[in-house]
CSV table of C-alpha atoms and ligand atoms in Angstrom, one decimal:
chain,number,residue,atom,x,y,z
A,1,UNK,CA,160.0,82.2,194.4
A,2,UNK,CA,156.8,83.6,195.9
A,3,UNK,CA,155.3,82.5,199.6
A,4,UNK,CA,153.5,82.4,202.0
A,5,UNK,CA,154.2,82.6,205.7
A,6,UNK,CA,151.5,81.5,208.0
A,7,UNK,CA,151.1,81.7,211.8
A,8,UNK,CA,148.5,78.6,212.7
A,9,UNK,CA,146.1,78.9,215.4
A,10,UNK,CA,143.8,81.6,214.3
A,11,UNK,CA,139.9,81.1,214.6
A,12,UNK,CA,138.1,82.0,211.1
A,13,UNK,CA,135.6,84.9,212.0
A,14,UNK,CA,133.6,87.1,209.2
A,15,UNK,CA,132.5,87.4,205.7
A,16,UNK,CA,134.0,86.3,202.0
A,17,UNK,CA,132.8,87.1,199.0
A,18,UNK,CA,133.4,83.9,196.3
A,19,UNK,CA,134.5,84.6,192.8
A,20,UNK,CA,133.7,83.2,189.7
A,21,UNK,CA,134.4,79.8,188.9
A,22,UNK,CA,137.8,79.1,187.4
A,23,UNK,CA,136.6,76.0,185.2
A,24,UNK,CA,133.5,77.6,183.9
A,25,UNK,CA,135.3,80.8,182.6
A,26,UNK,CA,138.3,78.6,181.2
A,27,UNK,CA,136.0,77.2,178.1
A,28,UNK,CA,133.6,79.9,178.5
A,29,UNK,CA,136.4,82.6,177.1
A,30,UNK,CA,136.9,79.6,174.7
A,31,UNK,CA,133.5,80.1,173.6
A,32,UNK,CA,134.6,83.1,172.4
A,33,UNK,CA,136.0,81.6,169.0
A,34,UNK,CA,132.4,80.2,167.9
A,35,UNK,CA,131.1,83.5,166.6
A,36,UNK,CA,132.5,86.9,164.8
A,37,UNK,CA,130.3,89.0,167.1
A,38,UNK,CA,131.0,90.1,170.7
A,39,UNK,CA,130.9,88.1,174.2
A,40,UNK,CA,130.1,90.3,177.1
A,41,UNK,CA,131.6,87.8,180.7
A,42,UNK,CA,131.0,88.9,183.8
A,43,UNK,CA,132.0,87.8,187.3
A,44,UNK,CA,135.3,86.7,185.2
A,45,UNK,CA,138.0,85.4,188.4
A,46,UNK,CA,140.7,87.1,188.5
A,47,UNK,CA,143.4,84.2,188.3
A,48,UNK,CA,146.5,83.5,186.9
A,49,UNK,CA,145.3,80.7,184.4
A,50,UNK,CA,142.8,82.7,183.0
A,51,UNK,CA,145.1,85.1,182.2
A,52,UNK,CA,147.4,83.3,180.2
A,53,UNK,CA,143.7,81.9,178.6
A,54,UNK,CA,143.2,85.4,177.3
A,55,UNK,CA,146.8,86.0,175.6
A,56,UNK,CA,146.2,82.8,174.2
A,57,UNK,CA,143.1,83.4,172.5
A,58,UNK,CA,144.4,87.0,172.3
A,59,UNK,CA,147.2,85.3,170.3
A,60,UNK,CA,145.3,84.1,167.8
A,61,UNK,CA,144.2,87.2,166.4
A,62,UNK,CA,140.7,87.1,169.6
A,63,UNK,CA,140.4,90.8,170.8
A,64,UNK,CA,140.2,90.7,174.5
A,65,UNK,CA,139.3,93.7,177.2
A,66,UNK,CA,139.5,93.0,180.9
A,67,UNK,CA,138.2,95.6,183.5
A,68,UNK,CA,138.6,93.5,186.5
A,69,UNK,CA,136.0,90.6,186.2
A,70,UNK,CA,134.1,92.4,183.2
A,71,UNK,CA,136.2,90.5,180.0
A,72,UNK,CA,135.1,91.8,176.8
A,73,UNK,CA,135.6,89.0,173.6
A,74,UNK,CA,135.9,90.0,169.8
A,75,UNK,CA,136.7,86.4,167.5
A,76,UNK,CA,136.0,88.5,164.6
A,77,UNK,CA,139.6,88.4,162.5
A,78,UNK,CA,141.5,85.5,163.8
A,79,UNK,CA,144.8,84.8,161.7
A,80,UNK,CA,146.3,82.1,164.2
A,81,UNK,CA,144.7,78.5,164.3
A,82,UNK,CA,147.1,77.8,166.7
A,83,UNK,CA,147.8,76.8,170.7
A,84,UNK,CA,151.7,76.3,171.1
A,85,UNK,CA,153.4,74.5,173.2
A,86,UNK,CA,155.0,77.3,175.6
A,87,UNK,CA,151.1,78.2,176.5
A,88,UNK,CA,149.3,74.4,176.4
A,89,UNK,CA,152.3,73.7,179.1
A,90,UNK,CA,151.6,75.6,181.7
A,91,UNK,CA,147.5,75.4,181.5
A,92,UNK,CA,146.3,72.2,180.7
A,93,UNK,CA,142.0,73.8,180.1
A,94,UNK,CA,143.8,75.2,176.4
A,95,UNK,CA,143.2,71.9,175.0
A,96,UNK,CA,139.5,73.5,174.7
A,97,UNK,CA,140.1,75.6,172.1
A,98,UNK,CA,140.9,72.5,170.3
A,99,UNK,CA,136.9,71.8,169.0
A,100,UNK,CA,135.4,75.9,168.6
A,101,UNK,CA,138.6,76.0,166.4
A,102,UNK,CA,137.4,73.0,163.9
A,103,UNK,CA,133.6,73.4,164.4
A,104,UNK,CA,134.2,77.1,163.0
A,105,UNK,CA,137.4,77.5,160.9
A,106,UNK,CA,137.5,73.8,159.8
A,107,UNK,CA,141.5,73.0,160.4
A,108,UNK,CA,143.3,73.5,164.9
A,109,UNK,CA,146.9,72.7,166.0
A,110,UNK,CA,147.1,72.1,169.4
A,111,UNK,CA,149.7,71.3,171.7
A,112,UNK,CA,149.1,68.1,173.5
A,113,UNK,CA,149.1,68.9,176.8
A,114,UNK,CA,151.8,67.5,179.0
A,115,UNK,CA,151.7,65.5,181.9
A,116,UNK,CA,150.6,67.3,184.7
A,117,UNK,CA,151.9,66.3,188.7
A,118,UNK,CA,147.9,64.8,189.4
A,119,UNK,CA,148.7,62.5,186.5
A,120,UNK,CA,148.9,61.7,183.0
A,121,UNK,CA,145.6,63.1,182.5
A,122,UNK,CA,144.9,61.9,178.7
A,123,UNK,CA,143.3,63.8,175.6
A,124,UNK,CA,142.6,60.8,173.7
A,125,UNK,CA,138.7,61.1,174.4
A,126,UNK,CA,139.2,64.6,173.2
A,127,UNK,CA,140.8,63.4,169.5
A,128,UNK,CA,137.8,60.0,169.1
A,129,UNK,CA,135.1,61.8,169.8
A,130,UNK,CA,136.4,64.7,166.6
A,131,UNK,CA,137.0,61.6,164.9
A,132,UNK,CA,133.7,60.3,165.4
A,133,UNK,CA,132.5,63.9,163.9
A,134,UNK,CA,134.3,63.7,161.1
A,135,UNK,CA,137.8,65.1,161.6
A,136,UNK,CA,140.7,64.4,160.1
A,137,UNK,CA,142.9,64.8,163.4
A,138,UNK,CA,147.2,63.2,162.8
A,139,UNK,CA,149.3,63.5,166.3
A,140,UNK,CA,152.5,64.8,164.8
A,141,UNK,CA,156.2,66.9,166.7
A,142,UNK,CA,153.9,67.0,169.7
A,143,UNK,CA,150.5,69.3,168.4
A,144,UNK,CA,147.2,67.3,167.7
A,145,UNK,CA,147.4,69.1,164.3
A,146,UNK,CA,142.6,68.3,163.3
A,147,UNK,CA,140.8,69.4,159.8
A,148,UNK,CA,137.4,69.4,158.7
A,149,UNK,CA,135.4,70.6,155.6
A,150,UNK,CA,132.3,70.4,158.1
A,151,UNK,CA,132.3,68.3,162.1
A,152,UNK,CA,129.1,66.7,161.2
A,153,UNK,CA,126.6,65.4,164.7
A,154,UNK,CA,127.4,62.0,165.7
A,155,UNK,CA,126.6,60.1,168.3
A,156,UNK,CA,129.4,59.3,171.1
A,157,UNK,CA,129.8,57.7,174.0
A,158,UNK,CA,132.6,58.6,176.5
A,159,UNK,CA,134.5,55.6,177.6
A,160,UNK,CA,134.7,57.7,180.8
A,161,UNK,CA,133.7,60.8,182.8
A,162,UNK,CA,135.5,63.5,181.3
A,163,UNK,CA,134.7,67.2,182.0
A,164,UNK,CA,136.8,69.0,179.5
A,165,UNK,CA,136.3,66.3,176.5
A,166,UNK,CA,132.1,66.4,177.3
A,167,UNK,CA,133.0,71.3,177.1
A,168,UNK,CA,134.9,70.4,173.9
A,169,UNK,CA,132.8,68.3,172.0
A,170,UNK,CA,129.7,70.2,173.7
A,171,UNK,CA,131.0,73.6,171.7
A,172,UNK,CA,132.3,71.6,168.7
A,173,UNK,CA,128.4,70.2,167.8
A,174,UNK,CA,127.0,74.2,168.1
A,175,UNK,CA,128.1,74.4,164.5
A,176,UNK,CA,127.8,70.8,163.0
A,177,UNK,CA,125.7,69.4,160.6
A,178,UNK,CA,123.4,67.9,161.9
A,179,UNK,CA,122.5,66.5,165.8
A,180,UNK,CA,125.6,64.7,168.2
A,181,UNK,CA,124.2,62.8,171.2
A,182,UNK,CA,127.2,63.1,174.3
A,183,UNK,CA,126.4,60.3,176.6
A,184,UNK,CA,128.2,59.4,179.7
A,185,UNK,CA,128.6,62.6,179.9
A,186,UNK,CA,129.9,65.0,182.6
A,187,UNK,CA,127.2,66.2,185.1
A,188,UNK,CA,129.5,68.8,186.6
A,189,UNK,CA,127.0,72.5,187.3
A,190,UNK,CA,130.7,73.8,185.4
A,191,UNK,CA,129.1,72.0,182.2
A,192,UNK,CA,126.1,73.5,182.8
A,193,UNK,CA,127.0,77.4,182.6
A,194,UNK,CA,128.9,76.9,179.5
A,195,UNK,CA,125.8,75.0,178.2
A,196,UNK,CA,124.2,78.4,179.3
A,197,UNK,CA,126.1,80.6,177.7
A,198,UNK,CA,126.1,78.2,174.3
A,199,UNK,CA,122.1,79.1,174.8
A,200,UNK,CA,123.1,82.3,175.1
A,201,UNK,CA,124.6,82.8,171.9
A,202,UNK,CA,122.1,80.8,170.3
A,203,UNK,CA,123.1,77.3,170.1
A,204,UNK,CA,120.4,74.6,170.4
A,205,UNK,CA,121.4,72.3,173.5
A,206,UNK,CA,119.6,70.2,175.7
A,207,UNK,CA,120.6,67.9,179.0
A,208,UNK,CA,123.2,70.1,179.8
A,209,UNK,CA,123.8,68.9,183.8
A,210,UNK,CA,122.6,64.7,183.2
A,211,UNK,CA,125.0,61.9,181.8
A,212,UNK,CA,122.9,62.6,177.8
A,213,UNK,CA,123.6,65.7,176.2
A,214,UNK,CA,121.7,66.8,172.6
A,215,UNK,CA,123.1,69.2,170.8
A,216,UNK,CA,121.3,70.2,167.5
A,217,UNK,CA,124.1,72.1,165.2
A,218,UNK,CA,123.2,75.9,163.6
A,219,UNK,CA,125.1,77.4,160.8
A,220,UNK,CA,126.0,80.5,163.2
A,221,UNK,CA,126.5,81.6,166.5
A,222,UNK,CA,126.2,85.2,167.7
A,223,UNK,CA,127.3,86.9,170.7
A,224,UNK,CA,126.6,87.4,174.2
A,225,UNK,CA,126.6,88.8,177.7
A,226,UNK,CA,126.9,85.9,180.3
A,227,UNK,CA,127.1,86.1,184.1
A,228,UNK,CA,130.2,83.0,185.2
A,229,UNK,CA,129.2,81.0,187.9
A,230,UNK,CA,130.1,81.8,191.1
A,231,UNK,CA,133.3,78.8,192.5
A,232,UNK,CA,131.5,76.1,194.0
A,233,UNK,CA,135.4,74.2,194.7
A,234,UNK,CA,136.6,78.3,196.2
A,235,UNK,CA,133.5,77.8,198.2
A,236,UNK,CA,134.3,75.0,199.7
A,237,UNK,CA,137.8,75.7,200.3
A,238,UNK,CA,136.9,77.7,202.4
A,239,UNK,CA,134.2,76.3,205.0
A,240,UNK,CA,137.1,73.6,205.2
A,241,UNK,CA,139.3,75.7,206.5
A,242,UNK,CA,137.2,76.8,208.7
A,243,UNK,CA,135.2,73.9,210.0
A,244,UNK,CA,139.7,73.0,210.3
A,245,UNK,CA,140.2,76.2,212.4
A,246,UNK,CA,136.8,76.5,214.3
A,247,UNK,CA,135.5,80.2,214.0
A,248,UNK,CA,132.0,81.2,212.5
A,249,UNK,CA,131.8,82.0,208.4
A,250,UNK,CA,129.7,83.4,205.4
A,251,UNK,CA,130.2,83.0,202.2
A,252,UNK,CA,128.8,86.0,199.4
A,253,UNK,CA,127.5,85.3,196.1
A,254,UNK,CA,128.4,81.8,196.1
A,255,UNK,CA,125.2,78.6,195.8
A,256,UNK,CA,124.7,75.8,197.8
A,257,UNK,CA,122.8,73.8,195.4
A,258,UNK,CA,125.7,72.9,193.6
A,259,UNK,CA,127.8,71.5,196.9
A,260,UNK,CA,124.9,69.2,198.4
A,261,UNK,CA,127.5,66.4,198.7
A,262,UNK,CA,130.8,68.4,199.8
A,263,UNK,CA,128.3,70.5,202.9
A,264,UNK,CA,126.8,66.7,204.2
A,265,UNK,CA,130.7,65.8,204.6
A,266,UNK,CA,131.1,69.0,206.4
A,267,UNK,CA,127.7,68.5,208.8
A,268,UNK,CA,129.4,64.8,209.0
A,269,UNK,CA,132.5,66.6,210.3
A,270,UNK,CA,130.7,68.5,213.0
A,271,UNK,CA,129.7,72.4,211.1
A,272,UNK,CA,126.9,73.8,211.7
A,273,UNK,CA,125.3,74.6,208.4
A,274,UNK,CA,122.9,77.3,207.1
A,275,UNK,CA,122.2,78.5,203.5
A,276,UNK,CA,120.4,81.7,202.6
A,277,UNK,CA,119.7,83.1,199.3
A,278,UNK,CA,123.2,83.2,197.8
A,279,UNK,CA,125.3,83.1,201.1
A,280,UNK,CA,126.5,79.6,203.0
A,281,UNK,CA,127.1,80.3,207.0
A,282,UNK,CA,129.2,77.0,208.4
A,283,UNK,CA,129.9,77.7,213.2
A,284,UNK,CA,132.8,75.4,213.8
A,285,UNK,CA,132.7,75.6,217.7
A,286,UNK,CA,135.0,72.6,218.6
A,287,UNK,CA,137.2,69.8,216.9
A,288,UNK,CA,136.1,68.6,214.0
A,289,UNK,CA,135.2,64.9,213.6
A,290,UNK,CA,137.0,62.9,211.0
A,291,UNK,CA,134.7,62.1,207.9
A,292,UNK,CA,135.5,59.3,205.2
A,293,UNK,CA,136.0,60.4,201.3
A,294,UNK,CA,135.4,58.9,198.3
A,295,UNK,CA,136.5,61.2,194.8
A,296,UNK,CA,133.7,61.0,191.5
A,297,UNK,CA,132.3,62.1,189.1
A,298,UNK,CA,129.7,64.9,190.1
A,299,UNK,CA,127.0,64.6,192.1
A,300,UNK,CA,129.5,62.2,194.5
A,301,UNK,CA,131.8,64.2,196.6
A,302,UNK,CA,134.5,66.4,194.1
A,303,UNK,CA,138.2,65.0,193.3
A,304,UNK,CA,139.3,69.4,193.8
A,305,UNK,CA,137.7,68.7,196.9
A,306,UNK,CA,139.7,65.6,198.1
A,307,UNK,CA,143.3,67.5,199.3
A,308,UNK,CA,141.4,70.1,201.3
A,309,UNK,CA,139.1,67.6,203.3
A,310,UNK,CA,142.9,65.2,203.4
A,311,UNK,CA,144.3,68.4,206.0
A,312,UNK,CA,141.1,69.1,207.4
A,313,UNK,CA,141.1,64.9,208.8
A,314,UNK,CA,145.0,65.1,209.9
A,315,UNK,CA,143.5,67.5,213.2
A,316,UNK,CA,140.1,65.7,213.2
A,317,UNK,CA,139.1,63.5,215.9
A,318,UNK,CA,139.4,59.7,214.6
A,319,UNK,CA,140.4,58.3,212.0
A,320,UNK,CA,139.1,57.9,208.2
A,321,UNK,CA,139.6,57.1,204.5
A,322,UNK,CA,140.2,58.8,201.5
A,323,UNK,CA,139.9,57.4,197.8
A,324,UNK,CA,140.2,59.2,195.0
A,325,UNK,CA,139.7,57.7,192.2
A,326,UNK,CA,139.4,59.9,189.4
A,327,UNK,CA,142.9,60.5,189.0
A,328,UNK,CA,146.3,58.1,189.6
A,329,UNK,CA,148.3,60.5,191.3
A,330,UNK,CA,146.6,62.7,193.1
A,331,UNK,CA,148.8,62.7,197.0
A,332,UNK,CA,151.1,64.7,196.0
A,333,UNK,CA,149.7,66.6,199.6
A,334,UNK,CA,150.1,63.5,201.9
A,335,UNK,CA,154.4,64.1,202.0
A,336,UNK,CA,153.9,67.7,202.2
A,337,UNK,CA,151.5,67.2,205.5
A,338,UNK,CA,153.4,64.2,207.4
A,339,UNK,CA,156.4,67.1,207.9
A,340,UNK,CA,153.4,68.9,209.7
A,341,UNK,CA,153.3,65.7,212.2
A,342,UNK,CA,150.3,63.9,210.0
A,343,UNK,CA,149.7,60.8,210.3
A,344,UNK,CA,148.6,59.1,207.2
A,345,UNK,CA,149.1,56.0,205.7
A,346,UNK,CA,149.3,55.5,201.6
A,347,UNK,CA,148.1,52.5,199.7
A,348,UNK,CA,147.5,52.4,196.6
A,349,UNK,CA,144.9,54.8,195.4
A,350,UNK,CA,143.4,54.7,199.1
A,351,UNK,CA,144.6,57.4,201.4
A,352,UNK,CA,143.9,56.3,206.0
A,353,UNK,CA,144.7,59.6,207.9
A,354,UNK,CA,143.8,59.7,211.6
A,355,UNK,CA,143.9,62.8,213.1
A,356,UNK,CA,145.9,64.7,215.3
A,357,UNK,CA,145.5,67.5,218.0
A,358,UNK,CA,148.7,69.4,217.1
A,359,UNK,CA,150.2,69.5,213.6
A,360,UNK,CA,153.2,71.7,213.6
A,361,UNK,CA,154.7,73.9,211.7
A,362,UNK,CA,157.2,73.5,208.9
A,363,UNK,CA,158.6,74.6,205.4
A,364,UNK,CA,156.7,73.2,202.6
A,365,UNK,CA,155.9,72.8,199.3
A,366,UNK,CA,153.3,73.3,197.3
A,367,UNK,CA,152.7,71.2,193.9
A,368,UNK,CA,149.2,71.5,192.2
A,369,UNK,CA,146.7,73.6,192.7
A,370,UNK,CA,144.6,71.8,195.4
A,371,UNK,CA,147.3,70.5,196.9
A,372,UNK,CA,148.2,73.9,198.0
A,373,UNK,CA,144.5,75.0,199.1
A,374,UNK,CA,145.3,71.5,201.3
A,375,UNK,CA,149.0,73.0,202.8
A,376,UNK,CA,147.4,76.6,203.7
A,377,UNK,CA,144.6,74.9,205.7
A,378,UNK,CA,147.4,72.6,207.4
A,379,UNK,CA,149.4,75.8,207.9
A,380,UNK,CA,145.9,77.9,209.5
A,381,UNK,CA,146.0,75.2,212.6
A,382,UNK,CA,148.9,74.2,212.3
A,383,UNK,CA,151.0,75.4,215.5
A,384,UNK,CA,154.1,78.1,214.6
A,385,UNK,CA,154.9,79.6,211.8
A,386,UNK,CA,154.3,77.5,208.1
A,387,UNK,CA,155.9,78.7,204.8
A,388,UNK,CA,154.4,77.3,201.9
A,389,UNK,CA,156.7,77.3,198.9
A,390,UNK,CA,156.2,77.2,195.0
A,391,UNK,CA,152.5,79.0,196.0
A,392,UNK,CA,152.4,80.2,192.4
A,393,UNK,CA,150.1,76.7,191.9
A,394,UNK,CA,147.6,78.7,194.3
A,395,UNK,CA,148.1,82.1,192.4
A,396,UNK,CA,146.3,79.6,189.5
A,397,UNK,CA,143.0,78.8,191.1
A,398,UNK,CA,142.2,81.3,193.7
A,399,UNK,CA,141.5,84.9,193.5
A,400,UNK,CA,143.4,86.6,196.1
A,401,UNK,CA,143.3,83.8,198.8
A,402,UNK,CA,145.7,85.2,201.7
A,403,UNK,CA,144.1,89.1,201.6
A,404,UNK,CA,140.4,87.2,202.3
A,405,UNK,CA,142.0,84.9,204.4
A,406,UNK,CA,143.4,88.0,206.2
A,407,UNK,CA,140.3,89.1,205.8
A,408,UNK,CA,138.9,86.4,207.7
A,409,UNK,CA,141.6,86.6,210.9
A,410,UNK,CA,144.5,84.8,209.6
A,411,UNK,CA,148.0,85.4,210.6
A,412,UNK,CA,148.8,85.0,206.1
A,413,UNK,CA,151.4,87.0,204.5
A,414,UNK,CA,153.6,86.7,200.9
A,415,UNK,CA,157.0,86.3,201.4
A,416,UNK,CA,159.1,86.9,197.4
B,1,EPZ,C1,138.4,69.0,184.9
B,1,EPZ,O1,139.6,68.7,183.8
B,1,EPZ,C2,138.8,70.8,185.6
B,1,EPZ,N1,139.6,71.1,185.0
B,1,EPZ,C3,139.5,69.5,186.8
B,1,EPZ,O2,139.9,70.6,187.9
B,1,EPZ,C4,139.2,68.9,188.1
B,1,EPZ,O3,139.7,67.9,188.6
B,1,EPZ,C5,138.5,67.4,187.0
B,1,EPZ,O4,137.6,68.1,185.6
B,1,EPZ,C6,137.5,66.1,187.3
B,1,EPZ,O5,136.0,66.5,187.9
B,1,EPZ,C7,138.8,72.3,183.8
B,1,EPZ,O6,137.7,72.1,183.8
B,1,EPZ,C8,139.5,73.3,183.8
B,1,EPZ,P1,139.1,65.2,183.1
B,1,EPZ,P2,140.3,67.4,183.3
B,1,EPZ,O7,138.6,64.7,181.8
B,1,EPZ,O8,138.7,67.9,182.0
B,1,EPZ,C9,140.8,60.5,182.1
B,1,EPZ,C10,141.0,72.0,188.7
B,1,EPZ,O9,142.2,72.0,189.8
B,1,EPZ,N2,141.0,61.5,180.5
B,1,EPZ,O10,137.3,65.0,183.6
B,1,EPZ,O11,141.0,67.7,182.7
B,1,EPZ,C11,141.7,61.5,182.7
B,1,EPZ,O12,142.7,61.5,182.9
B,1,EPZ,C12,141.8,70.9,188.2
B,1,EPZ,O13,140.6,72.8,189.5
B,1,EPZ,C13,141.4,60.6,179.8
B,1,EPZ,O14,141.9,59.2,180.0
B,1,EPZ,O15,139.5,66.0,184.1
B,1,EPZ,C14,140.8,61.3,184.9
B,1,EPZ,O16,141.5,60.3,185.0
B,1,EPZ,C15,142.4,69.9,188.5
B,1,EPZ,N3,141.4,60.8,178.3
B,1,EPZ,C16,139.2,61.5,184.2
B,1,EPZ,O17,140.1,61.3,183.0
B,1,EPZ,C17,141.0,61.5,178.5
B,1,EPZ,O18,140.3,62.0,177.2
B,1,EPZ,C18,138.8,62.5,184.4
B,1,EPZ,O19,139.5,63.4,183.9
B,1,EPZ,C19,139.8,62.9,179.0
B,1,EPZ,C20,140.1,61.9,180.8
């Protein structure tokens, strides 16, 4: 089991290049199933989840060639319409093959994803949407078995905002017979990036980025080239790290227009932020001021940045409230932060953090992807050495994180 050892106390200075967005790359990789033509992708992050998705597609018969951050896919010869449990259990995003498989091949067998650390995370909205489009769906032996001669356009209103639910049904609708309208759709930028890729493949989609997306089904989609958008959560994570540790960093190859809420919160915490084209710079010369956050669907404060702000608040001046409204169990990092001396009280989905001037390094354990990022940030500012166990969670979503942080002056190394 690999671990990270961090000597706290260094400020962060320098430049860091932001990678492609994991949560855009994963659905876009699945979009390759919608056509027999080649799909050329660029700026695909080199992450464990992306590698798992490539393997999942390859075992279906998709030809996949990855060279650095470029991935070429061709689903010309699919011979298996199944996503097996052993792959789905490690990466819930595997559910995103369901819509494309039913849309193009009329059938799919996808394992029900188990729960995960942050919540039960059902996929009932994905299933209900496909049923509304005419799919026959049976759940048997832990698998979703979906069949449809040809999906039909439908009006679907989501009971609650679901990012991959919106993505799965948007992909399914591109080849359906007729028009599909998705209401109460997710507005996340990753949904928009997927829509751009699908449109390049010949799909007819309007309204992506708003809460109503209209898709007019076509007979076939064709190949395309697409560059994956930058990762807004990786961007936010590095900015919070510098705001907590102090220093002056510049992110390159990123986008500020999709981080408004996070940038505002960082300014509220006392950071100075400059945006210029595809760069974001942050300077922090004093101890941060505690900031309240409440997670909600985009464009509100992202749940994937909640744990990172909890680490910032743990060392900030004053007290703050963090309210998690999306997932029912996304406070797994609280226990670990407490081991470093953080003062945090939790009541249901609300945490109250009283900032400490100093955290003490200790051995702690990562429980999920963004919790791991939170613990890295806490380790950067804690006094002495912090060792983080189970960092395979981190490798799922952050490309070469210790190399990027070391380049900014952090004392961080991976130990076997
Ligand atoms: C996506 O997960 C992201 N993953 C998550 O990022 C992110 O935290 C989440 O959206 C919220 O922004 C990917 O894009 C691959 P949801 P997703 O469906 O789509 C409930 C990370 O760290 N729900 O928007 O699975 C669900 O339980 C990951 O990169 C249903 O009840 O999340 C949750 O409470 C973690 N039924 C809420 O909706 C459904 O059918 C939002 O979930 C679907 C969802």
